[in-house]
Coordinates of C-alpha atoms in Angstrom, one line a residue:
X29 CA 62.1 9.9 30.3
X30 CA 62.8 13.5 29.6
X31 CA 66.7 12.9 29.9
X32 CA 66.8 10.2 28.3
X33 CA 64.6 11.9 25.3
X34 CA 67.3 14.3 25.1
X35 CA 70.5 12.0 25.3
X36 CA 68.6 10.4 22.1
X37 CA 68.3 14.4 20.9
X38 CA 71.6 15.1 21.3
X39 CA 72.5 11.5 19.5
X40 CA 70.4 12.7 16.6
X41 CA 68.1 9.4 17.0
X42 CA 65.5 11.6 18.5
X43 CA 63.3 14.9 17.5
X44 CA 62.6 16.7 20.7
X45 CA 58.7 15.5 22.4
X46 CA 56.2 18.1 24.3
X47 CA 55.5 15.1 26.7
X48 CA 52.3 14.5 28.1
X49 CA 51.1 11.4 30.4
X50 CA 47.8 11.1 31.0
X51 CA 46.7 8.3 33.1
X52 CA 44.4 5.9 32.3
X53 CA 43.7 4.4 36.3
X54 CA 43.0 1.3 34.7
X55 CA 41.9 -1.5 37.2
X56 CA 41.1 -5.5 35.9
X57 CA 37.7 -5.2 36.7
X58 CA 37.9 -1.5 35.9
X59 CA 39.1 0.1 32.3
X60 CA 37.1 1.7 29.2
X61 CA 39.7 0.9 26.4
X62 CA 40.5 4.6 25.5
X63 CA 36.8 4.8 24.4
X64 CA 33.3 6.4 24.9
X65 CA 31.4 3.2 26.2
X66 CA 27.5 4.5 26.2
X67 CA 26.6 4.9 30.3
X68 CA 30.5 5.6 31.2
X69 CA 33.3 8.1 31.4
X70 CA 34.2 9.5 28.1
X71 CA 37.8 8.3 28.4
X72 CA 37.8 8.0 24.4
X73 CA 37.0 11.6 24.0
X74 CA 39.1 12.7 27.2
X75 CA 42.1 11.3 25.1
X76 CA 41.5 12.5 21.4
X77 CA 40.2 15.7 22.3
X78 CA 40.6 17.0 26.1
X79 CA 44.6 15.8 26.4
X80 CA 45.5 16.7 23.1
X81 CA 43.9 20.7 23.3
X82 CA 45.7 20.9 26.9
X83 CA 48.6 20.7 24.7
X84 CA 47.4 22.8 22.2
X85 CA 46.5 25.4 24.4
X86 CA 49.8 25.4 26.7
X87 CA 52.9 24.8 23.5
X88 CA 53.3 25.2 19.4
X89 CA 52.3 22.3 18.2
X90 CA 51.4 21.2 14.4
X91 CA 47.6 21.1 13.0
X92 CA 49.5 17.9 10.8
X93 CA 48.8 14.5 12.5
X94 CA 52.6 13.6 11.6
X95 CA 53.0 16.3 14.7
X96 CA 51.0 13.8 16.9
X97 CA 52.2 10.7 18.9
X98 CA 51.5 8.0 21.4
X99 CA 54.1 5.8 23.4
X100 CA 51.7 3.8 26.1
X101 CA 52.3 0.1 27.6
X102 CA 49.8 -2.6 27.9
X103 CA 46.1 -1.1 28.3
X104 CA 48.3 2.7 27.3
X105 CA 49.6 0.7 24.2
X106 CA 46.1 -0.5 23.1
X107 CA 44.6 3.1 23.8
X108 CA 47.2 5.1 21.4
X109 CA 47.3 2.2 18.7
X110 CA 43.7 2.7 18.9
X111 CA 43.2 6.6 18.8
X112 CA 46.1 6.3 15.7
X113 CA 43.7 3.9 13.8
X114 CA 40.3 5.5 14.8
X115 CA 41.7 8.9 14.5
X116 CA 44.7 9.4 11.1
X117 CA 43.6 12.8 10.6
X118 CA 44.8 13.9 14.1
X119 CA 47.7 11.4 15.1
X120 CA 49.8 9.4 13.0
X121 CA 52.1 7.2 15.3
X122 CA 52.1 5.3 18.2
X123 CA 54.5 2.8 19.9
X124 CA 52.7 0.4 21.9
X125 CA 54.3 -1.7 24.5
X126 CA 52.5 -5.2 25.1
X127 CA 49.2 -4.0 23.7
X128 CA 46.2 -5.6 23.5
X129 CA 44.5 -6.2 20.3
X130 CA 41.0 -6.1 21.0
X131 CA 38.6 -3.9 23.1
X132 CA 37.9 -6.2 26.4
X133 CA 36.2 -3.8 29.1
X134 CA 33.6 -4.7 31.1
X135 CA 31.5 -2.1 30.1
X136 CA 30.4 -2.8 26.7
X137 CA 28.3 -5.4 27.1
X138 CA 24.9 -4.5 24.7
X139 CA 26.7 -2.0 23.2
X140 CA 27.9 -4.0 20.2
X141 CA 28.1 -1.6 17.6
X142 CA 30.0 0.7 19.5
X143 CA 32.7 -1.9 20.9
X144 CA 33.3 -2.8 17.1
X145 CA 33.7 1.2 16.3
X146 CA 36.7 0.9 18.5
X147 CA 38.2 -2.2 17.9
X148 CA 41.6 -1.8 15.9
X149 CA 41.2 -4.2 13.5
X150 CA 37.8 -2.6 12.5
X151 CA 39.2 0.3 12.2
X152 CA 42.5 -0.5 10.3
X153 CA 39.9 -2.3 7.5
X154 CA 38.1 0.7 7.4
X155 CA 41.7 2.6 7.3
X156 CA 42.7 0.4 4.4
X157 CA 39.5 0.7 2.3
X158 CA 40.2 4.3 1.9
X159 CA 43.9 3.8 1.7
X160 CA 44.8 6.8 4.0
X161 CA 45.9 8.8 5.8
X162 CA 49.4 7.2 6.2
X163 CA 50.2 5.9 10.3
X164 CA 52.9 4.2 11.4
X165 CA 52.8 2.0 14.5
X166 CA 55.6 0.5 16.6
X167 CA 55.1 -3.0 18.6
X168 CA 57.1 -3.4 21.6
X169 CA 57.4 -7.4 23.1
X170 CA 59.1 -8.9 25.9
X171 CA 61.1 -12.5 24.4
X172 CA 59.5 -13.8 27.9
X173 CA 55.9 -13.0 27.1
X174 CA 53.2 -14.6 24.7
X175 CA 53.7 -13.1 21.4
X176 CA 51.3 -14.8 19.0
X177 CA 48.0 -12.8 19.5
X178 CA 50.2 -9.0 18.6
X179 CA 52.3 -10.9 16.3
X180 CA 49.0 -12.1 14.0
X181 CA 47.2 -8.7 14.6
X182 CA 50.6 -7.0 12.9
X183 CA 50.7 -8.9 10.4
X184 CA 47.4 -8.7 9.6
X185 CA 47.0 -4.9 9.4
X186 CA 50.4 -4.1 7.8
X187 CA 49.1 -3.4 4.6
X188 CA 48.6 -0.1 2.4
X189 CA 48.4 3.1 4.4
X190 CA 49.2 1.3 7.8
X191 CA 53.4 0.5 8.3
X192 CA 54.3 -1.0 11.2
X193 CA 57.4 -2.0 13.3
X194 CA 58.1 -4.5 16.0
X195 CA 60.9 -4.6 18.7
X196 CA 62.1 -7.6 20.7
X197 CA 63.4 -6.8 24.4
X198 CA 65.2 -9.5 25.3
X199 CA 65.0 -11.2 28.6
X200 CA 61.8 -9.0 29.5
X201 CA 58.0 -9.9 30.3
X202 CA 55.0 -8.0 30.2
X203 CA 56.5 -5.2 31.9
X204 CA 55.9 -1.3 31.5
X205 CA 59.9 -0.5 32.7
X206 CA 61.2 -3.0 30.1
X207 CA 58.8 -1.3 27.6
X208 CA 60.0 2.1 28.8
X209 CA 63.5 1.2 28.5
X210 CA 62.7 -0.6 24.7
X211 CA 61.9 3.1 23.6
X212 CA 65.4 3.9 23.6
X213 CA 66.6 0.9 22.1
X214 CA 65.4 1.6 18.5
X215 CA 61.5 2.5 18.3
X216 CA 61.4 6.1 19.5
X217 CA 64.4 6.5 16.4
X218 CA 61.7 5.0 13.9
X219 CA 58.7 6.8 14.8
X220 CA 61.0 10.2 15.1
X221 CA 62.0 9.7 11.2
X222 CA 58.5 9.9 10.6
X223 CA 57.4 12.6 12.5
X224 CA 58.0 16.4 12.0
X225 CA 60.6 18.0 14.0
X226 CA 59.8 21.5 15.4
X227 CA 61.1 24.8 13.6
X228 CA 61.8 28.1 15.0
X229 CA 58.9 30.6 16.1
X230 CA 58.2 33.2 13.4
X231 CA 59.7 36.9 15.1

């Protein structure tokens, strides 16, 4: 990914990424949706805050969310669509490959209130209501997968401060490579143009 981040560089599709991949260890009877379910591991707060001062503490980076982005696939694409939505005054773009729409762990059972307080459409209402801050989010699909379910959530959340983008790979499943490999086939160009680049260290 870091070579083929700076081919897109040197192509001037690109701005240059501090990358960071965190990983989730997501199992199918075992995932938290990016969030702090009440009994579990804060994997919510692990992402939002823990991740992103690692970076803060190791490069230059911006205090301006447009400085802040996710790429993730599948559960990784529902987890930085989510901390985009839940959190616009910190990050404000994600490309998410094959997401899912709704929060679906096993863990939040009796915890209602809180499952809602992560699920994205919640939170993009709430987003819209106060008609900021401005986030951009990028859909990746396979042509081979079901569609309909991310199709209907974009459509329905593409309104006022929210833009969104969506990218076809053709002959391509629910798979993270393909996903991978769709970044570099236009998304990773759109999110850059709303990003800020970096700029030279004061001396």
């Amino acid at each position: 990914m870091q070579e083929r981040i700076a081919e897109q560089v040197d192509q001037g599709k690109s701005l240059p990424f501090i990358v960071m991949m965190p990983v989730l260890n997501a199992k199918l009877d075992q995932y938290w949706d990016g969030s702090d379910i009440p009994g579990q591991p804060k994997m919510g707060t692990w992402m939002s805050d823990d991740v992103a001062d690692l970076a803060r503490e190791n490069f230059r980076t911006y205090k301006d969310p447009r400085g802040w982005g996710f790429f993730g696939s599948s559960a990784g694409g529902y987890v930085g669509m989510k901390m985009v939505l839940q959190y616009p005054d910190r990050f404000s773009t994600a490309i998410a490959g094959g997401p899912d729409t709704a929060p679906d762990a096993p863990f939040w059972k009796g915890h209602d209130q809180e499952r809602r307080a992560n699920d994205p459409s919640y939170l993009a209402e709430q987003l819209g209501k106060k008609n900021g801050p401005e986030v951009h989010l990028s859909f990746l699909l396979g042509d081979r997968e079901p569609a309909d379910t991310v199709k209907a959530f974009k459509d329905k959340i593409t309104k006022g401060p929210i833009e969104t983008d969506l990218h076809v790979i053709p002959n391509a499943g629910h798979d993270g490579h393909k996903y991978a490999d769709g970044l570099f086939q236009g998304p990773l160009e759109w999110i850059s143009q709303r990003m800020l680049g970096p700029v030279p260290a004061a001396h």
